[in-house]
Each structure stands twice: as structure tokens, then as C-alpha cells.
């Protein structure tokens, strides 16, 4: 039998394990640790004083959680292991992979927080707390590919496709597809984004999952096809970690706060966050002339909307990692004229996001670029969506590119 008790030790969350941790109880222990990780815990204390026995199967629970946390700057701390339990760790050769404390004083020393990065400022805006690193970076250009004018009437044809070489685009969001010939990919045009040169898109066909072309070496041998997209490349003027004061933060509130952190007419935003419930939408059919509604009807009209759009009736994808690319302004009414076509009528931002598997994030702002690269290279994308403002995030990271307009 195994008993798991939630505890707080040295100001950190943890578990107290009592009884036996073996093949019969590992699932129970793993579930308890998974809950702590899903709640955003990065340093977890395991009080093993009441644990009388641990098998190799039990050790694997600790090992797998330690490996997961290590990827995001976290760790497990083993506290007060009984002699018999400590011997199993030693025999396995795994003890060196963990921090071990036998007394309250040792635990306090191990748990003492590291000082914040010297260049990191703590700022609050509208109930969102930021750890901000500012950088000296010149404004970058916002580049438009194609036009949105034909989307509402589903009037795009072959001549409207813009093929952009993979090495010529860094961050982008729009309607895209991948393939060699128009007849091959024309029915797939859907929500898309480019993250560090890698292309993610949602084929606009029933029951499709996200597809992607990883471009980790910035190869120039392929092109990405867009009906329309906005794109930017350049150094980050700022990177930040964020979290809500009193729980999850709505995307609309977050994007408005980000525009206050970096003074610029517009921001290119690269977002990496953990979901607490996403509201997103995507096309169910490609807006090409082959699918055009009769009599010039608009695909966004009330009578056709459900046929054309996947639209949520409730939030989804709790606990999943979200990586997004978007455009944000301090207010749509005062946005430069050339930006307004890219902004929804009722929003001050436009963001496309790839939704990846569940997992923790390293939320240190100085690690933003590395963490973004890890997510893109290692995690499986499930869908790509246009995210709505009521989406909720538990916290995450953002890179901000000042745009010249």
C-alpha cells in the first residue's frame, strides 16, 4: 500500500510518500507527481521519511519526473530518505541525479531561490506580473504576403498563391498549405504559422490534424504557400515571463499588457504558454473558387458560418503547450492604416497558434529562445488555430519584436 499526502516544505510544494512504492503503486505515485507538474510546479520536494520500500519500478517514477523537470529548469529534491530506500538509490547509481537533504536546514539551503537575472525587471500591468528583459534591437519590418480581400467570398485561385522560400521567412501567420503543385494542395489551405522558419498548418479538411515542416537548419530547398500572411523577422526588443496575479490570464488581457511593455506602433509577438482552456477557430474548407458559395454569399455569414468554420462551444486543450505568432497594437482605432486589415474587427491583435502535447515549460525569460526551439523540435503539434481573446493561459513566455510601420 502507498499513501500520498500533499505537503509544503521549505515553502515549496511536494509529496509525502508512506508505505511501499513498487510495481503495484507506481501509477498512483506517477499521477500525484503529474498533478504537481501540471499545476506549474518546477521544484518538487519528495518527503520519503515514511516510505519503507522502493523498487526499481518506483525509482523510474522519480527518474522520469526528474528528466522532465530538468528540461524546464526544475528538479526533484529527495528529503529524509530512510536507510533502506537510500540504499536502493545508491545501488541503482541514480542517487547522483538528485539533490538529497536529510535535515530541515539542508532542505532550506537547497530550496533557497536563485537571484533573478540582473537585467530582469519586475513589472505589473492589469493583473499580469511580468519578468522583463529589455534588449537594444532596431525595429523590424512587417511584410505582407497576398491579400485577405478574397477570403470572405472564397474567391482565391491559382494566381493568388504566394510561394515564400523557407529561408526567407522567420515568423508569420496566415492561411497556408504545403505541397508541390496547386492542384495537389489547393483544398488544404488553412490556419498556418511559421515559427523560427518551421511551418505549421491546419489542413482545411474534416478531421485533419496539424501538419508541419520542420526547418531546423533554415534550408532553402522548399517554399511555403500562402493565400495571405503577415511576417516579420528581427531581434527581440524584449522577452518576458508572465503569469496572472489571481490565476490564469485571458489572452486579450495579456496582449493588451504586452503592448505597454515595449513602446512601438505595433508588436510582433511570439508566444509560448501553458493552456488553461483555449478558444480557437479554424477553417473547415479552403476558401478557393472551387468551393465558392453561390450568389456571392459570404462564408462568415450566419447561414454559412457553421459549414465553413470549426468554432468552439467550450474551451479546450487544458494543460497543453501553445506556441503562437501574432501582431498586436495598443488600440485598433489608432493603429496604422496598413495594419488594420490584419486585425479582426473586434480585436487589437491577431494570433495564430500551434497547440502541442501537454508538458511543462521553462518559464525563465533568459531561456526563451532555447525553450521555443525545444518545443518546436521535440513536441508533436495537434492543431493550429486562430486564437480568440477569451483563451486562458496559466503563464508562459513572450518575445516582442518592435515593428516599423
Coordinates of C-alpha atoms in Angstrom, one line a residue:
X1 CA 0.0 0.0 0.0
X2 CA 1.1 3.6 -0.7
X3 CA -0.3 6.7 0.8
X4 CA 0.4 10.1 -0.9
X5 CA 0.0 13.3 1.1
X6 CA 0.4 16.8 -0.3
X7 CA 2.8 18.8 1.8
X8 CA 4.6 22.1 1.7
X9 CA 8.2 22.0 2.8
X10 CA 10.6 25.0 2.9
X11 CA 7.9 27.0 1.1
X12 CA 7.7 24.5 -1.8
X13 CA 5.0 22.0 -2.8
X14 CA 5.7 18.3 -2.5
X15 CA 4.5 14.8 -1.7
X16 CA 5.0 12.7 1.4
X17 CA 5.1 9.0 0.5
X18 CA 4.2 6.4 3.1
X19 CA 4.3 2.6 2.7
X20 CA 5.7 0.8 -0.4
X21 CA 6.5 2.2 -3.8
X22 CA 6.6 -0.8 -6.2
X23 CA 5.1 -2.1 -9.3
X24 CA 1.6 -2.2 -7.7
X25 CA 1.7 1.5 -6.7
X26 CA 3.8 3.3 -9.3
X27 CA 0.8 4.5 -11.3
X28 CA -0.6 6.2 -8.1
X29 CA 2.8 7.9 -7.4
X30 CA 3.2 9.0 -11.0
X31 CA -0.3 10.5 -11.0
X32 CA 0.5 12.5 -7.9
X33 CA 3.7 13.9 -9.5
X34 CA 2.0 14.6 -12.8
X35 CA -0.6 16.7 -11.0
X36 CA 2.1 18.8 -9.4
X37 CA 3.9 19.3 -12.7
X38 CA 0.6 20.1 -14.5
X39 CA -0.1 22.8 -11.8
X40 CA 3.1 24.5 -12.8
X41 CA 5.4 23.2 -10.1
X42 CA 9.1 23.1 -11.2
X43 CA 10.9 22.3 -7.9
X44 CA 9.1 19.4 -6.0
X45 CA 10.1 18.1 -2.6
X46 CA 9.6 14.3 -2.1
X47 CA 9.4 13.5 1.7
X48 CA 10.4 9.9 1.8
X49 CA 10.8 9.5 5.6
X50 CA 7.7 7.3 6.0
X51 CA 8.5 5.3 2.8
X52 CA 9.6 1.8 3.9
X53 CA 10.4 0.3 0.5
X54 CA 11.1 1.3 -3.1
X55 CA 11.6 -1.0 -6.1
X56 CA 13.3 -0.3 -9.4
X57 CA 9.9 0.4 -10.8
X58 CA 9.4 3.1 -8.1
X59 CA 12.8 4.6 -8.9
X60 CA 11.7 5.0 -12.5
X61 CA 8.9 7.3 -11.4
X62 CA 11.4 9.6 -9.8
X63 CA 13.8 9.4 -12.7
X64 CA 11.3 10.2 -15.4
X65 CA 9.9 13.1 -13.5
X66 CA 13.4 14.4 -12.8
X67 CA 14.2 14.3 -16.5
X68 CA 11.0 16.1 -17.4
X69 CA 11.6 18.8 -14.9
X70 CA 15.3 19.2 -15.8
X71 CA 14.2 20.2 -19.4
X72 CA 12.4 23.2 -18.0
X73 CA 14.9 24.2 -15.3
X74 CA 13.2 22.3 -12.5
X75 CA 14.1 19.3 -10.2
X76 CA 13.0 16.8 -7.6
X77 CA 14.5 17.1 -4.2
X78 CA 14.7 13.9 -2.1
X79 CA 14.1 14.6 1.5
X80 CA 14.8 12.4 4.5
X81 CA 15.0 9.0 2.7
X82 CA 15.0 6.0 5.1
X83 CA 18.2 4.0 5.1
X84 CA 16.7 1.1 3.1
X85 CA 15.3 3.5 0.5
X86 CA 18.6 5.4 0.2
X87 CA 20.4 2.1 -0.4
X88 CA 18.2 1.3 -3.4
X89 CA 19.0 4.7 -4.8
X90 CA 22.7 4.0 -4.3
X91 CA 22.7 0.5 -5.7
X92 CA 21.0 1.8 -8.9
X93 CA 23.5 4.5 -9.4
X94 CA 20.7 7.1 -9.6
X95 CA 21.4 9.0 -6.4
X96 CA 23.8 11.4 -8.1
X97 CA 21.0 12.6 -10.3
X98 CA 19.0 14.1 -7.4
X99 CA 19.5 16.7 -4.7
X100 CA 19.2 15.0 -1.3
X101 CA 18.5 16.7 2.1
X102 CA 18.5 14.9 5.4
X103 CA 17.6 17.8 7.7
X104 CA 15.4 20.9 7.6
X105 CA 18.5 23.1 7.4
X106 CA 19.8 21.2 4.3
X107 CA 16.4 21.5 2.7
X108 CA 16.2 25.2 3.3
X109 CA 19.7 25.7 1.7
X110 CA 18.7 23.6 -1.4
X111 CA 15.4 25.5 -1.8
X112 CA 16.9 29.0 -1.4
X113 CA 15.8 30.8 -4.6
X114 CA 18.4 31.8 -7.0
X115 CA 18.7 35.6 -7.5
X116 CA 16.9 37.0 -10.5
X117 CA 18.9 37.7 -13.7
X118 CA 20.5 41.1 -13.3
X119 CA 18.8 42.6 -16.3
X120 CA 15.3 41.3 -15.4
X121 CA 12.7 43.8 -14.2
X122 CA 9.5 43.0 -12.4
X123 CA 6.5 44.8 -13.8
X124 CA 2.8 44.6 -13.4
X125 CA 0.0 45.6 -15.8
X126 CA -3.7 44.9 -15.4
X127 CA -3.3 42.0 -13.1
X128 CA -0.5 40.4 -15.0
X129 CA 3.0 40.1 -13.5
X130 CA 6.0 40.2 -15.9
X131 CA 9.7 39.4 -15.5
X132 CA 11.1 41.5 -18.3
X133 CA 14.4 41.6 -20.1
X134 CA 14.9 44.6 -22.4
X135 CA 17.3 44.5 -25.3
X136 CA 18.6 47.0 -27.7
X137 CA 17.1 46.0 -31.1
X138 CA 16.2 48.1 -34.1
X139 CA 12.6 48.0 -35.4
X140 CA 11.8 45.3 -37.9
X141 CA 9.6 45.5 -41.0
X142 CA 6.2 43.9 -41.2
X143 CA 5.9 42.1 -44.5
X144 CA 2.6 41.3 -46.2
X145 CA 2.1 38.3 -48.5
X146 CA -1.0 38.1 -50.6
X147 CA -4.3 39.7 -49.7
X148 CA -7.3 38.9 -47.4
X149 CA -9.8 40.5 -49.8
X150 CA -11.0 37.2 -51.4
X151 CA -11.3 35.2 -48.2
X152 CA -14.9 36.1 -47.3
X153 CA -16.1 35.2 -50.8
X154 CA -13.9 32.1 -51.1
X155 CA -12.6 33.5 -54.4
X156 CA -8.9 32.6 -54.3
X157 CA -7.4 30.8 -57.3
X158 CA -4.0 29.6 -58.6
X159 CA -2.7 33.1 -59.3
X160 CA -3.3 34.2 -55.7
X161 CA -0.8 31.8 -54.2
X162 CA 2.4 33.4 -52.8
X163 CA 5.3 30.9 -52.5
X164 CA 7.8 32.1 -49.9
X165 CA 11.2 30.3 -49.7
X166 CA 11.7 28.7 -46.3
X167 CA 14.9 30.6 -45.7
X168 CA 13.2 33.9 -46.4
X169 CA 10.6 33.8 -43.6
X170 CA 11.2 33.6 -39.8
X171 CA 7.9 34.4 -38.1
X172 CA 4.5 34.5 -39.8
X173 CA 0.7 33.9 -39.5
X174 CA -1.9 33.5 -42.2
X175 CA -3.6 31.0 -44.5
X176 CA -1.2 28.5 -45.9
X177 CA -0.6 25.0 -47.2
X178 CA 2.4 22.9 -48.3
X179 CA 2.9 20.9 -51.5
X180 CA 4.5 21.0 -54.9
X181 CA 1.5 21.8 -57.2
X182 CA -1.6 23.9 -56.7
X183 CA -3.9 21.0 -57.7
X184 CA -2.3 18.9 -55.0
X185 CA -2.6 21.3 -52.1
X186 CA -5.4 23.7 -53.0
X187 CA -8.0 22.0 -50.8
X188 CA -5.7 22.2 -47.8
X189 CA -5.3 25.9 -47.2
X190 CA -6.0 26.6 -43.6
X191 CA -4.7 28.4 -40.5
X192 CA -0.9 28.5 -40.5
X193 CA 2.1 30.0 -38.8
X194 CA 5.8 30.0 -39.1
X195 CA 8.0 29.7 -36.0
X196 CA 11.7 30.2 -36.5
X197 CA 11.4 29.1 -40.1
X198 CA 9.3 25.9 -39.4
X199 CA 5.9 25.8 -40.9
X200 CA 2.8 24.6 -39.1
X201 CA -0.7 24.5 -40.6
X202 CA -4.2 23.1 -40.2
X203 CA -5.4 21.4 -43.4
X204 CA -9.0 22.6 -44.0
X205 CA -10.4 19.1 -44.4
X206 CA -12.6 17.2 -42.0
X207 CA -10.9 15.5 -39.0
X208 CA -7.5 16.6 -40.1
X209 CA -4.7 17.0 -37.5
X210 CA -2.0 19.7 -37.7
X211 CA 0.8 19.2 -40.2
X212 CA 4.3 20.7 -40.1
X213 CA 7.5 21.1 -42.0
X214 CA 10.4 21.5 -39.6
X215 CA 13.1 23.7 -40.9
X216 CA 15.6 23.5 -38.1
X217 CA 18.6 24.1 -40.3
X218 CA 17.0 27.0 -42.2
X219 CA 17.2 25.1 -45.5
X220 CA 16.2 26.9 -48.7
X221 CA 15.1 23.9 -50.7
X222 CA 11.4 24.3 -50.0
X223 CA 8.8 27.0 -50.2
X224 CA 5.6 27.6 -48.1
X225 CA 2.4 28.5 -50.0
X226 CA 0.2 31.3 -48.7
X227 CA -3.1 32.9 -49.8
X228 CA -2.3 35.6 -47.3
X229 CA 0.1 36.1 -44.4
X230 CA 1.9 38.8 -42.4
X231 CA 5.5 38.1 -41.5
X232 CA 8.4 39.7 -39.5
X233 CA 11.9 38.9 -38.7
X234 CA 14.3 40.6 -36.4
X235 CA 15.8 40.7 -32.9
X236 CA 13.6 40.8 -29.9
X237 CA 13.3 44.2 -28.3
X238 CA 12.1 42.4 -25.1
X239 CA 11.5 39.0 -23.8
X240 CA 9.4 38.3 -20.7
X241 CA 7.8 35.7 -18.5
X242 CA 4.2 36.3 -17.4
X243 CA 1.6 35.0 -15.0
X244 CA -1.7 36.2 -13.7
X245 CA -1.9 37.5 -10.1
X246 CA -5.1 35.6 -9.2
X247 CA -5.0 32.6 -11.6
X248 CA -5.0 32.2 -15.3
X249 CA -4.8 35.3 -17.6
X250 CA -7.1 35.8 -20.6
X251 CA -5.2 36.2 -23.9
X252 CA -7.0 39.5 -24.6
X253 CA -5.7 41.0 -21.4
X254 CA -2.2 39.6 -21.9
X255 CA -1.8 41.0 -25.4
X256 CA -3.0 44.4 -24.2
X257 CA -0.5 44.4 -21.4
X258 CA 2.3 43.3 -23.8
X259 CA 1.8 46.4 -25.9
X260 CA 2.6 48.5 -22.8
X261 CA 6.0 46.8 -22.2
X262 CA 7.5 47.8 -25.5
X263 CA 6.8 51.2 -26.9
X264 CA 6.2 50.7 -30.7
X265 CA 3.4 51.4 -33.2
X266 CA 2.9 47.6 -33.4
X267 CA 4.5 44.5 -32.0
X268 CA 5.3 41.2 -33.5
X269 CA 4.5 38.7 -30.7
X270 CA 6.0 35.2 -30.3
X271 CA 4.1 33.4 -27.5
X272 CA 4.9 30.3 -25.6
X273 CA 2.5 29.3 -22.9
X274 CA 0.5 26.7 -21.0
X275 CA -3.2 26.5 -21.7
X276 CA -5.9 26.7 -19.1
X277 CA -8.6 26.5 -21.8
X278 CA -8.4 27.6 -25.4
X279 CA -11.0 29.2 -27.6
X280 CA -9.8 28.9 -31.2
X281 CA -11.2 28.6 -34.7
X282 CA -10.1 27.2 -38.0
X283 CA -11.4 26.7 -41.5
X284 CA -13.2 23.5 -42.4
X285 CA -13.0 24.2 -46.2
X286 CA -10.3 26.0 -48.2
X287 CA -11.6 29.5 -49.4
X288 CA -10.8 28.8 -53.0
X289 CA -13.0 29.4 -56.0
X290 CA -13.7 25.7 -56.4
X291 CA -15.6 25.9 -53.0
X292 CA -17.2 29.3 -53.6
X293 CA -20.8 29.6 -52.2
X294 CA -23.5 30.5 -54.8
X295 CA -24.8 34.0 -55.3
X296 CA -21.7 35.7 -53.9
X297 CA -22.6 34.7 -50.3
X298 CA -20.0 35.3 -47.6
X299 CA -18.5 32.3 -45.8
X300 CA -18.8 34.2 -42.5
X301 CA -22.5 34.9 -42.9
X302 CA -24.7 33.3 -40.2
X303 CA -26.2 30.8 -42.6
X304 CA -22.8 29.5 -43.8
X305 CA -20.6 30.1 -40.8
X306 CA -21.0 26.6 -39.3
X307 CA -20.3 24.9 -42.6
X308 CA -17.0 26.8 -43.0
X309 CA -15.6 27.2 -39.5
X310 CA -14.6 24.9 -36.7
X311 CA -15.7 27.1 -33.8
X312 CA -15.7 26.2 -30.1
X313 CA -18.7 25.8 -27.9
X314 CA -16.5 25.5 -24.9
X315 CA -12.8 25.9 -24.0
X316 CA -10.4 23.0 -24.9
X317 CA -6.8 21.8 -24.7
X318 CA -6.3 22.3 -20.9
X319 CA -2.7 21.8 -19.9
X320 CA -1.3 21.8 -23.5
X321 CA 1.6 23.9 -24.6
X322 CA 0.8 26.7 -27.0
X323 CA 3.2 28.4 -29.4
X324 CA 1.9 31.4 -31.3
X325 CA 2.9 34.1 -33.7
X326 CA 0.9 37.3 -33.9
X327 CA 0.5 41.0 -34.3
X328 CA -0.6 43.4 -31.5
X329 CA -1.4 47.1 -31.3
X330 CA -2.3 49.4 -28.4
X331 CA -5.7 50.1 -30.0
X332 CA -7.2 49.2 -33.3
X333 CA -8.7 52.7 -33.7
X334 CA -5.2 54.3 -33.6
X335 CA -3.4 51.5 -35.4
X336 CA -1.5 52.5 -38.6
X337 CA -3.8 52.1 -41.6
X338 CA -1.8 49.4 -43.3
X339 CA -2.1 47.2 -40.2
X340 CA -5.8 47.3 -39.8
X341 CA -6.7 44.7 -42.5
X342 CA -4.7 42.2 -40.4
X343 CA -6.7 42.9 -37.2
X344 CA -10.1 41.4 -36.6
X345 CA -12.9 44.0 -36.4
X346 CA -13.4 43.4 -32.6
X347 CA -9.8 42.9 -31.5
X348 CA -6.4 44.7 -31.1
X349 CA -4.4 41.6 -32.0
X350 CA -4.3 38.7 -34.5
X351 CA -2.6 35.5 -33.2
X352 CA -2.3 32.0 -34.8
X353 CA -1.0 29.2 -32.5
X354 CA 0.1 25.6 -32.8
X355 CA -1.2 23.5 -29.9
X356 CA 1.3 20.9 -28.8
X357 CA 1.3 18.0 -26.4
X358 CA 0.9 18.5 -22.6
X359 CA 4.1 19.2 -20.7
X360 CA 5.9 21.8 -18.5
X361 CA 7.7 24.9 -19.8
X362 CA 10.9 26.5 -18.6
X363 CA 9.5 29.9 -17.8
X364 CA 12.8 31.8 -17.3
X365 CA 12.8 34.7 -19.7
X366 CA 16.5 34.3 -20.4
X367 CA 15.8 30.8 -21.7
X368 CA 13.0 31.9 -24.1
X369 CA 14.9 31.2 -27.4
X370 CA 16.1 27.8 -26.3
X371 CA 12.7 26.8 -24.9
X372 CA 10.9 27.8 -28.1
X373 CA 13.4 25.8 -30.2
X374 CA 12.9 22.8 -27.9
X375 CA 9.1 22.9 -28.2
X376 CA 9.2 23.2 -32.0
X377 CA 11.8 20.4 -32.4
X378 CA 10.6 17.9 -29.8
X379 CA 6.8 18.2 -29.3
X380 CA 4.0 16.9 -31.5
X381 CA 1.6 19.6 -32.9
X382 CA -2.1 18.6 -32.5
X383 CA -3.8 21.6 -34.2
X384 CA -3.3 25.1 -35.5
X385 CA -5.9 27.7 -34.7
X386 CA -6.7 31.4 -34.8
X387 CA -6.9 32.1 -31.0
X388 CA -9.7 34.2 -29.5
X389 CA -9.2 36.7 -26.7
X390 CA -11.1 34.7 -24.1
X391 CA -8.5 31.9 -24.3
X392 CA -6.9 31.4 -20.8
X393 CA -3.2 30.8 -20.0
X394 CA -1.6 29.7 -16.8
X395 CA 1.6 31.5 -17.6
X396 CA 4.4 31.4 -20.1
X397 CA 6.9 33.5 -22.1
X398 CA 6.7 36.0 -24.9
X399 CA 9.2 37.6 -27.3
X400 CA 8.4 41.0 -28.6
X401 CA 9.7 42.5 -31.9
X402 CA 9.1 46.2 -32.4
X403 CA 7.7 46.8 -35.8
X404 CA 8.2 49.8 -38.0
X405 CA 5.1 50.7 -39.9

